[in-house]
Short mmCIF file of C-alpha atoms in Angstrom, two decimals:
data_model
loop_
_atom_site.label_atom_id
_atom_site.label_comp_id
_atom_site.label_asym_id
_atom_site.label_seq_id
_atom_site.Cartn_x
_atom_site.Cartn_y
_atom_site.Cartn_z
CA UNK R 611 88.58 124.25 118.02
CA UNK R 612 90.72 121.42 119.40
CA UNK R 613 94.36 122.13 120.08
CA UNK R 614 97.47 120.18 120.82
CA UNK R 615 97.22 121.05 124.50
CA UNK R 616 94.06 118.95 124.79
CA UNK R 617 95.84 115.67 123.98
CA UNK R 618 94.24 112.56 125.42
CA UNK R 619 96.66 110.47 127.48
CA UNK R 620 96.42 106.95 128.83
CA UNK R 621 95.38 106.45 132.44
CA UNK R 622 96.91 103.88 134.79
CA UNK R 623 94.62 101.09 133.58
CA UNK R 624 95.47 101.80 129.95
CA UNK R 625 99.19 101.74 130.66
CA UNK R 626 98.79 98.48 132.58
CA UNK R 627 97.05 96.89 129.59
CA UNK R 628 99.80 98.09 127.24
CA UNK R 629 102.52 96.66 129.48
CA UNK R 630 100.52 93.44 129.76
CA UNK R 631 100.71 93.20 125.98
CA UNK R 632 104.47 93.82 126.12
CA UNK R 633 104.84 91.08 128.76
CA UNK R 634 103.08 88.66 126.41
CA UNK R 635 105.95 89.16 123.96
CA UNK R 636 108.35 87.77 126.57
CA UNK R 637 106.17 84.67 126.86
CA UNK R 638 106.24 84.27 123.08
CA UNK R 639 110.03 84.50 123.10
CA UNK R 640 110.24 81.80 125.78
CA UNK R 641 107.92 79.51 123.82
CA UNK R 642 109.92 80.11 120.65
CA UNK R 643 113.10 79.13 122.50
CA UNK R 644 111.50 75.84 123.55
CA UNK R 645 110.40 75.18 119.96
CA UNK R 646 113.78 75.81 118.32
CA UNK R 647 115.54 73.05 116.44
CA UNK R 648 119.28 72.61 116.03
CA UNK R 649 121.40 74.97 118.13
CA UNK R 650 123.03 76.71 115.17
CA UNK R 651 123.20 80.06 113.43
CA UNK R 652 120.83 79.02 110.64
CA UNK R 653 118.11 78.08 113.10
CA UNK R 654 118.68 81.22 115.19
CA UNK R 655 118.73 83.70 112.28
CA UNK R 656 116.42 81.96 109.78
CA UNK R 657 114.21 79.69 111.94
CA UNK R 658 115.67 76.74 110.05
CA UNK R 659 114.19 78.09 106.75
CA UNK R 660 110.85 76.56 107.71
CA UNK R 661 108.41 79.50 107.61
CA UNK R 662 104.97 78.59 106.25
CA UNK R 663 102.38 80.81 104.59
CA UNK R 664 100.83 82.42 107.70
CA UNK R 665 104.06 83.08 109.58
CA UNK R 666 105.90 84.30 106.47
CA UNK R 667 103.07 86.61 105.44
CA UNK R 668 102.77 88.23 108.86
CA UNK R 669 106.50 88.65 109.35
CA UNK R 670 106.81 90.28 105.90
CA UNK R 671 103.82 92.48 106.73
CA UNK R 672 105.03 93.49 110.19
CA UNK R 673 108.56 94.14 108.92
CA UNK R 674 107.46 96.23 105.95
CA UNK R 675 105.04 98.45 107.88
CA UNK R 676 106.89 100.35 110.56
CA UNK R 677 105.79 103.16 112.83
CA UNK R 678 105.81 105.35 109.72
CA UNK R 679 102.43 103.82 108.87
CA UNK R 680 100.77 105.36 111.93
CA UNK R 681 103.01 108.42 112.28
CA UNK R 682 104.83 109.56 109.13
CA UNK R 683 102.27 108.59 106.45
CA UNK R 684 99.31 110.40 108.09
CA UNK R 685 101.61 113.35 108.84
CA UNK R 686 102.68 113.59 105.21
CA UNK R 687 99.06 113.33 104.09
CA UNK R 688 98.16 116.13 106.52
CA UNK R 689 100.84 118.36 104.97
CA UNK R 690 100.65 117.43 101.28
CA UNK R 691 97.39 115.55 100.75
CA UNK R 692 97.45 112.81 98.14
CA UNK R 693 101.24 112.99 97.81
CA UNK R 694 101.04 110.22 100.39
CA UNK R 695 99.66 107.95 97.66
CA UNK R 696 103.22 107.62 96.41
CA UNK R 697 104.00 105.69 99.60
CA UNK R 698 101.03 103.37 99.05
CA UNK R 699 101.92 102.69 95.40
CA UNK R 700 105.57 102.18 96.35
CA UNK R 701 104.71 99.55 98.94
CA UNK R 702 102.59 97.76 96.34
CA UNK R 703 105.52 98.11 93.93
CA UNK R 704 107.78 96.28 96.38
CA UNK R 705 105.82 93.11 95.61
CA UNK R 706 106.35 93.61 91.87
CA UNK R 707 110.09 93.95 92.47
CA UNK R 708 110.03 90.77 94.58
CA UNK R 709 108.46 88.97 91.63
CA UNK R 710 111.61 89.53 89.56
CA UNK R 711 113.99 87.69 91.87
CA UNK R 712 112.59 86.42 95.19
CA UNK R 713 111.59 82.85 94.30
CA UNK R 714 114.88 82.10 92.59
CA UNK R 715 116.81 83.62 95.51
CA UNK R 716 114.85 81.38 97.88
CA UNK R 717 115.83 78.27 95.89
CA UNK R 718 119.49 79.32 95.90
CA UNK R 719 119.38 79.97 99.66
CA UNK R 720 117.91 76.53 100.28
CA UNK R 721 120.55 74.87 98.08
CA UNK R 722 123.59 76.70 99.43
CA UNK R 723 122.62 77.48 103.04
CA UNK R 724 122.80 81.28 102.89
CA UNK R 725 122.36 83.12 106.19
CA UNK R 726 123.33 86.71 105.35
CA UNK R 727 123.01 88.85 102.24
CA UNK R 728 126.78 88.74 101.83
CA UNK R 729 126.63 84.94 101.67
CA UNK R 730 124.74 85.22 98.39
CA UNK R 731 126.97 88.01 97.08
CA UNK R 732 130.17 86.12 97.90
CA UNK R 733 128.82 82.87 96.42
CA UNK R 734 127.63 84.62 93.27
CA UNK R 735 130.53 86.98 92.55
CA UNK R 736 133.54 85.67 94.57
CA UNK R 737 134.52 89.29 95.26
CA UNK R 738 135.44 90.03 98.92
CA UNK R 739 135.67 93.80 98.31
CA UNK R 740 132.13 93.87 96.95
CA UNK R 741 130.85 91.87 99.94
CA UNK R 742 132.67 94.23 102.34
CA UNK R 743 131.30 97.42 100.78
CA UNK R 744 127.80 95.97 100.61
CA UNK R 745 127.96 95.01 104.30
CA UNK R 746 129.10 98.52 105.22
CA UNK R 747 126.08 100.00 103.43
CA UNK R 748 123.74 97.54 105.15
CA UNK R 749 125.24 98.16 108.61
CA UNK R 750 124.86 101.95 108.26
CA UNK R 751 121.30 101.52 107.01
CA UNK R 752 120.26 99.09 109.75
CA UNK R 753 121.80 101.21 112.53
CA UNK R 754 120.09 104.42 111.44
CA UNK R 755 116.85 102.49 110.91
CA UNK R 756 116.91 101.07 114.44
CA UNK R 757 118.01 104.36 116.04
CA UNK R 758 115.22 106.36 114.44
CA UNK R 759 112.60 103.82 115.49
CA UNK R 760 113.94 103.68 119.05
CA UNK R 761 113.48 107.46 119.18
CA UNK R 762 109.96 107.14 117.78
CA UNK R 763 108.94 104.55 120.35
CA UNK R 764 110.34 106.61 123.23
CA UNK R 765 108.60 109.80 122.10
CA UNK R 766 105.33 107.92 121.56
CA UNK R 767 105.22 106.40 125.06
CA UNK R 768 106.30 109.66 126.67
CA UNK R 769 103.51 111.51 124.83
CA UNK R 770 100.59 109.16 125.47
CA UNK R 771 101.55 108.63 129.11
CA UNK R 772 101.43 112.38 129.72
CA UNK R 773 105.05 112.32 130.86
CA UNK R 774 104.49 109.56 133.43
CA UNK R 775 107.03 107.51 131.46
CA UNK R 776 110.15 109.43 130.48
CA UNK R 777 111.75 109.13 127.06
CA UNK R 778 114.88 107.34 128.30
CA UNK R 779 112.87 104.97 130.52
CA UNK R 780 110.57 104.04 127.62
CA UNK R 781 113.49 103.31 125.29
CA UNK R 782 115.37 101.20 127.85
CA UNK R 783 112.32 99.19 128.98
CA UNK R 784 111.28 98.36 125.43
CA UNK R 785 114.87 97.58 124.46
CA UNK R 786 115.03 95.16 127.41
CA UNK R 787 111.83 93.42 126.29
CA UNK R 788 113.04 93.13 122.69
CA UNK R 789 116.47 91.96 123.79
CA UNK R 790 114.93 89.16 125.86
CA UNK R 791 112.53 87.70 123.32
CA UNK R 792 114.95 88.12 120.42
CA UNK R 793 117.87 86.49 122.23
CA UNK R 794 115.64 83.65 123.43
CA UNK R 795 113.90 82.82 120.18
CA UNK R 796 116.00 84.34 117.39
CA UNK R 797 114.06 84.70 114.15
CA UNK R 798 111.47 82.21 115.37
CA UNK R 799 110.72 84.47 118.35
CA UNK R 800 110.67 87.55 116.11
CA UNK R 801 108.33 85.87 113.62
CA UNK R 802 105.92 84.68 116.32
CA UNK R 803 105.73 88.17 117.80
CA UNK R 804 105.33 89.56 114.27
CA UNK R 805 102.13 87.53 113.88
CA UNK R 806 100.64 89.21 116.96
CA UNK R 807 102.05 92.62 116.05
CA UNK R 808 100.88 92.37 112.45
CA UNK R 809 97.35 91.56 113.55
CA UNK R 810 97.37 94.51 115.95
CA UNK R 811 98.62 96.87 113.26
CA UNK R 812 96.03 95.73 110.70
CA UNK R 813 93.13 95.89 113.16
CA UNK R 814 94.36 99.21 114.54
CA UNK R 815 94.47 100.87 111.11
CA UNK R 816 91.04 99.60 110.08
CA UNK R 817 89.30 100.42 113.39
CA UNK R 818 90.84 103.90 113.59
CA UNK R 819 89.78 104.61 110.00
CA UNK R 820 86.24 103.37 110.57
CA UNK R 821 85.90 105.38 113.80
CA UNK R 822 87.08 108.60 112.14
CA UNK R 823 84.85 107.87 109.15
CA UNK R 824 81.82 107.45 111.40
CA UNK R 825 82.62 110.58 113.42
CA UNK R 826 83.54 113.01 110.62
CA UNK R 827 81.10 114.88 108.45
CA UNK R 828 79.70 113.54 105.18
CA UNK R 829 82.10 115.68 103.12
CA UNK R 830 85.22 114.36 104.86
CA UNK R 831 87.83 112.66 102.68
CA UNK R 832 87.27 109.49 104.70
CA UNK R 833 83.96 109.30 102.82
CA UNK R 834 84.02 108.18 99.20
CA UNK R 835 82.63 111.38 97.54
CA UNK R 836 85.01 113.60 99.49
CA UNK R 837 87.98 111.39 98.71
CA UNK R 838 87.19 111.33 94.97
CA UNK R 839 86.75 115.10 94.86
CA UNK R 840 90.09 115.63 96.60
CA UNK R 841 91.82 113.13 94.31
CA UNK R 842 90.50 114.86 91.18
CA UNK R 843 91.66 118.25 92.46
CA UNK R 844 95.08 116.84 93.31
CA UNK R 845 95.53 115.18 89.90
CA UNK R 846 94.48 118.40 88.17
CA UNK R 847 96.42 120.99 90.17
CA UNK R 848 99.06 119.56 92.50
CA UNK R 849 100.48 116.38 90.97
CA UNK R 850 104.18 116.51 90.05
CA UNK R 851 104.51 113.31 87.99
CA UNK R 852 108.30 113.01 87.85
CA UNK R 853 108.82 113.61 91.58
CA UNK R 854 105.88 111.33 92.39
CA UNK R 855 107.23 108.45 90.26
CA UNK R 856 110.76 109.02 91.58
CA UNK R 857 109.54 108.51 95.15
CA UNK R 858 107.66 105.36 94.11
CA UNK R 859 110.81 103.91 92.50
CA UNK R 860 113.03 104.91 95.43
CA UNK R 861 110.88 103.17 98.04
CA UNK R 862 109.76 100.19 95.92
CA UNK R 863 113.27 99.16 94.89
CA UNK R 864 114.96 100.16 98.14
CA UNK R 865 112.49 98.36 100.41
CA UNK R 866 112.67 95.21 98.25
CA UNK R 867 116.34 94.81 99.20
CA UNK R 868 115.99 95.50 102.91
CA UNK R 869 118.45 92.97 104.39
CA UNK R 870 115.83 91.80 106.89
CA UNK R 871 113.37 91.25 104.02
CA UNK R 872 116.00 89.27 102.08
CA UNK R 873 116.56 87.06 105.12
CA UNK R 874 112.84 86.34 105.20
CA UNK R 875 113.10 85.23 101.58
CA UNK R 876 115.83 82.84 102.73
CA UNK R 877 113.63 81.67 105.61
CA UNK R 878 110.58 80.73 103.50
CA UNK R 879 109.92 77.00 103.46
CA UNK R 880 109.84 76.93 99.67
CA UNK R 881 109.29 79.15 96.64
CA UNK R 882 105.55 78.45 96.38
CA UNK R 883 104.94 79.61 99.97
CA UNK R 884 106.97 82.74 99.27
CA UNK R 885 105.02 83.49 96.09
CA UNK R 886 101.64 83.15 97.82
CA UNK R 887 102.81 85.35 100.70
CA UNK R 888 103.88 88.28 98.60
CA UNK R 889 100.76 88.04 96.44
CA UNK R 890 98.77 88.68 99.60
CA UNK R 891 101.17 91.49 100.50
CA UNK R 892 100.28 93.32 97.28
CA UNK R 893 96.83 94.23 98.62
CA UNK R 894 97.82 95.19 102.17
CA UNK R 895 98.54 98.89 101.42
CA UNK R 896 94.84 99.26 100.57
CA UNK R 897 93.99 98.07 104.10
CA UNK R 898 96.84 99.78 105.95
CA UNK R 899 98.48 102.77 104.23
CA UNK R 900 95.47 104.19 102.37
CA UNK R 901 93.20 104.39 105.47
CA UNK R 902 95.92 106.26 107.37
CA UNK R 903 96.42 108.70 104.47
CA UNK R 904 92.69 109.51 104.47
CA UNK R 905 92.69 109.98 108.25
CA UNK R 906 95.62 112.41 107.97
CA UNK R 907 93.77 114.43 105.33
CA UNK R 908 90.63 114.49 107.48
CA UNK R 909 92.53 116.00 110.41
CA UNK R 910 93.76 118.71 108.02
CA UNK R 911 90.10 119.72 107.61
CA UNK R 912 89.53 120.00 111.38
CA UNK R 913 92.90 121.55 112.33
CA UNK R 914 94.30 123.22 109.21
CA UNK R 915 97.23 125.08 110.78
CA UNK R 916 99.25 122.65 112.90
CA UNK R 917 103.00 123.32 113.11
CA UNK R 918 105.00 120.88 110.99
CA UNK R 919 106.62 119.25 114.02
CA UNK R 920 103.15 118.36 115.36
CA UNK R 921 101.76 116.98 112.10
CA UNK R 922 103.00 113.46 112.76
CA UNK R 923 100.69 113.26 115.78
CA UNK R 924 97.54 113.53 113.69
CA UNK R 925 96.43 109.98 114.55
CA UNK R 926 96.31 110.95 118.25
CA UNK R 927 94.30 114.04 117.30
CA UNK R 928 91.91 111.94 115.21
CA UNK R 929 91.36 109.59 118.15
CA UNK R 930 90.85 112.63 120.38
CA UNK R 931 88.00 113.77 118.11
CA UNK R 932 86.43 110.30 118.18
CA UNK R 933 86.61 110.13 121.99
CA UNK R 934 85.19 113.63 122.21
CA UNK R 935 82.14 112.47 120.25
CA UNK R 936 81.90 109.00 121.79
CA UNK R 937 83.49 108.88 125.29
CA UNK R 938 82.94 105.11 125.41
CA UNK R 939 85.56 104.80 122.65
CA UNK R 940 88.41 105.73 125.01
CA UNK R 941 89.80 102.20 124.53
CA UNK R 942 90.67 103.27 120.96
CA UNK R 943 93.72 105.13 122.29
CA UNK R 944 94.99 101.91 123.86
CA UNK R 945 94.51 100.08 120.54
CA UNK R 946 96.31 102.86 118.66
CA UNK R 947 99.26 102.79 121.04
CA UNK R 948 99.45 98.99 120.90
CA UNK R 949 99.33 99.07 117.09
CA UNK R 950 102.03 101.77 116.90
CA UNK R 951 104.24 99.91 119.39
CA UNK R 952 103.71 96.69 117.42
CA UNK R 953 104.67 98.34 114.14
CA UNK R 954 107.78 99.99 115.54
CA UNK R 955 108.98 97.03 117.62
CA UNK R 956 108.58 94.58 114.73
CA UNK R 957 110.77 96.89 112.65
CA UNK R 958 113.45 97.29 115.32
CA UNK R 959 113.73 93.61 116.26
CA UNK R 960 114.03 92.56 112.60
CA UNK R 961 116.75 95.16 111.99
CA UNK R 962 118.66 94.13 115.13
CA UNK R 963 118.48 90.43 114.27
CA UNK R 964 119.78 91.04 110.76
CA UNK R 965 122.51 93.36 112.04
CA UNK R 966 123.55 90.67 114.51
CA UNK R 967 123.76 88.09 111.72
CA UNK R 968 126.06 90.36 109.69
CA UNK R 969 128.38 90.93 112.64
CA UNK R 970 128.54 87.30 113.82
CA UNK R 971 128.58 85.60 110.42
CA UNK R 972 130.43 88.06 108.17
CA UNK R 973 132.52 90.38 110.37
CA UNK R 974 133.56 87.95 113.12
CA UNK R 975 134.96 84.54 112.31
CA UNK R 976 132.12 82.14 111.57
CA UNK R 977 131.89 79.27 114.02
CA UNK R 978 130.29 75.99 112.97
CA UNK R 979 129.92 74.77 116.57
CA UNK R 980 126.17 75.11 117.13
CA UNK R 981 126.17 75.75 120.90
CA UNK R 982 129.00 78.28 120.76
CA UNK R 983 127.45 80.01 117.75
CA UNK R 984 124.09 80.30 119.54
CA UNK R 985 125.73 81.75 122.66
CA UNK R 986 127.63 84.30 120.58
CA UNK R 987 124.49 85.23 118.62
CA UNK R 988 122.56 85.89 121.83
CA UNK R 989 125.38 87.95 123.32
CA UNK R 990 125.58 90.00 120.13
CA UNK R 991 121.82 90.62 120.20
CA UNK R 992 122.01 91.91 123.78
CA UNK R 993 124.99 94.18 123.08
CA UNK R 994 123.46 95.65 119.93
CA UNK R 995 120.11 96.30 121.59
CA UNK R 996 121.70 98.04 124.57
CA UNK R 997 124.15 100.06 122.46
CA UNK R 998 121.54 101.35 120.00
CA UNK R 999 119.06 102.12 122.80
CA UNK R 1000 121.68 104.23 124.59
CA UNK R 1001 122.63 106.00 121.35
CA UNK R 1002 118.95 106.76 120.68
CA UNK R 1003 118.78 108.47 124.08
CA UNK R 1004 121.91 110.61 123.73
CA UNK R 1005 122.09 111.41 120.01
CA UNK R 1006 120.34 114.57 118.73
CA UNK R 1007 117.12 114.50 116.75
CA UNK R 1008 119.02 114.87 113.46
CA UNK R 1009 119.07 111.08 113.36
CA UNK R 1010 115.69 111.39 111.59
CA UNK R 1011 117.50 112.89 108.59
CA UNK R 1012 119.63 109.73 108.42
CA UNK R 1013 116.49 107.62 108.42
CA UNK R 1014 115.17 109.47 105.38
CA UNK R 1015 118.53 108.91 103.69
CA UNK R 1016 118.42 105.12 104.13
CA UNK R 1017 116.52 104.50 100.92
CA UNK R 1018 119.01 106.60 98.98
CA UNK R 1019 121.71 104.16 100.12
CA UNK R 1020 119.71 100.93 100.03
CA UNK R 1021 118.64 101.34 96.42
CA UNK R 1022 122.30 101.16 95.35
CA UNK R 1023 122.44 97.56 96.63
CA UNK R 1024 119.61 96.48 94.31
CA UNK R 1025 121.72 95.67 91.21
CA UNK R 1026 123.95 93.31 93.21
CA UNK R 1027 120.91 91.35 94.40
CA UNK R 1028 118.35 91.58 91.60
CA UNK R 1029 120.72 91.47 88.62
CA UNK R 1030 122.92 89.03 90.50
CA UNK R 1031 120.01 86.59 90.60
CA UNK R 1032 118.82 87.16 87.03
CA UNK R 1033 121.99 87.92 84.98
CA UNK R 1034 124.27 84.90 85.01
CA UNK R 1035 127.12 86.54 83.07
CA UNK R 1036 127.31 89.57 85.36
CA UNK R 1037 130.76 89.99 86.94
CA UNK R 1038 131.52 91.14 90.46
CA UNK R 1039 133.92 93.87 89.33
CA UNK R 1040 131.13 95.52 87.30
CA UNK R 1041 128.75 95.39 90.26
CA UNK R 1042 131.43 96.85 92.56
CA UNK R 1043 132.21 99.70 90.14
CA UNK R 1044 128.51 100.50 89.79
CA UNK R 1045 127.96 100.39 93.56
CA UNK R 1046 130.85 102.80 94.23
CA UNK R 1047 129.69 105.31 91.60
CA UNK R 1048 126.06 104.99 92.66
CA UNK R 1049 126.90 105.70 96.31
CA UNK R 1050 129.10 108.66 95.37
CA UNK R 1051 126.38 110.09 93.13
CA UNK R 1052 123.59 109.65 95.70
CA UNK R 1053 125.65 111.14 98.54
CA UNK R 1054 126.95 113.93 96.30
CA UNK R 1055 123.49 115.05 95.21
CA UNK R 1056 122.28 114.84 98.81
CA UNK R 1057 125.14 116.98 100.12
CA UNK R 1058 124.74 119.38 97.22
CA UNK R 1059 121.12 119.78 98.24
CA UNK R 1060 119.64 119.50 94.77
CA UNK R 1061 117.39 117.06 92.93
CA UNK R 1062 117.44 117.87 89.18
CA UNK R 1063 113.97 117.63 87.59
CA UNK R 1064 112.56 116.52 90.94
CA UNK R 1065 114.25 113.11 90.77
CA UNK R 1066 115.55 111.89 94.14
CA UNK R 1067 119.30 111.66 94.64
CA UNK R 1068 119.07 107.91 95.27
CA UNK R 1069 117.37 107.39 91.91
CA UNK R 1070 120.08 109.45 90.20
CA UNK R 1071 122.59 107.25 92.00
CA UNK R 1072 120.85 104.10 90.77
CA UNK R 1073 120.88 105.36 87.17
CA UNK R 1074 124.61 106.10 87.42
CA UNK R 1075 125.12 102.73 89.12
CA UNK R 1076 123.43 100.84 86.28
CA UNK R 1077 125.18 102.85 83.56
CA UNK R 1078 128.63 102.17 85.00
CA UNK R 1079 127.76 98.52 85.62
CA UNK R 1080 126.68 97.96 82.02
CA UNK R 1081 129.69 99.81 80.54
CA UNK R 1082 132.13 97.96 82.81
CA UNK R 1083 130.52 94.63 81.98
CA UNK R 1084 130.72 95.44 78.27
CA UNK R 1085 134.24 96.89 78.01
CA UNK R 1086 136.28 95.60 80.94
CA UNK R 1087 138.27 92.40 80.39
CA UNK R 1088 139.05 91.47 83.99
#
């Protein structure tokens, strides 16, 4: 039986190829800097709102699918089987949530020149306290999001290099690379790298799945009969409908109001391009998340007793089995690492760029001088990247718990955005009251450590948020 001690690691040639890929990102950032338009904040943070179908689709795809696709989703499938389907359905549900507000938000952003999420909130509700609280939620969410992914990328490189690259070195080198191409190209640089990273992620998921499918036995869940048999058993014996649906709602609504995703809605060239992009996005979980869930379940058949802390390395174990059967497939490990790095880096750079826009445009005094604004934006990007990389090195591993909590917080922002777009009579005071109660409820249930009827604390918070919002809107006379 294979064990964790037999892990395949990259040799010197493999590491050289991976760092060659990382160097190509610097070239993309330099080219994006040469292609930029006016030297202003809107061009830096939104690429001048000029994203077409291909670039918008790939940046939405690369932003939505983080390292969780290659690490957390297979690990969850290893531990709980088809529970991981909730993640796939939730990601498909994000597109349905987009359909309720995204095209109208894009038109408003084009008309009024929004750069940050708070720009829309302040324009719509004229309530500085609401904009401030919303920004605080987004800053906490983005920081924990970036910190957790920095940790993931450091641990991944340290693992596959066999310790040749230390955790701190990996984090600092990759932070340096991201800081350079992001500060050079802004969103345009991020989007161009997202196209490459999105392609790598998609190809990586499909090739890994096919390789495991070809290597595993005929009864494996990567084969259709095995998958259907496992799904029927799960639906009959293990499915917990309320908890399952609660997770779908939590992720679908929370991910739809990611601040970096909202900025990409702003950045779309027009509403028709945006609509075509997210229609394509609807089918991507079938080509990305589902294959990784099946691979995770297949590893559970080969190695049924892995410790929980090792379960998120099941993709490496799956590749190890493939290489053991077909030694010529050793290049698959390089592809897997490149795909994982692409997924994680595209998540971090998007979060850092959005966090920088909040700090420079909402927290600091906004400067209309294009050259000065660009210089300040680049300096902010460098400072944020360095600060969060250092924090990722020194903070304890409990930062992962904060990452899980981000959806519980993010979902409370949804009424301000979605209802703000669709409900013209909605007042800012009602949204603020609902946001405060929703946050208190979500945090309270989380600290209490209970989820009544299996419903996540963030969903309870959203229900309380909406109830207070409607009652305040109905009865308050402010």
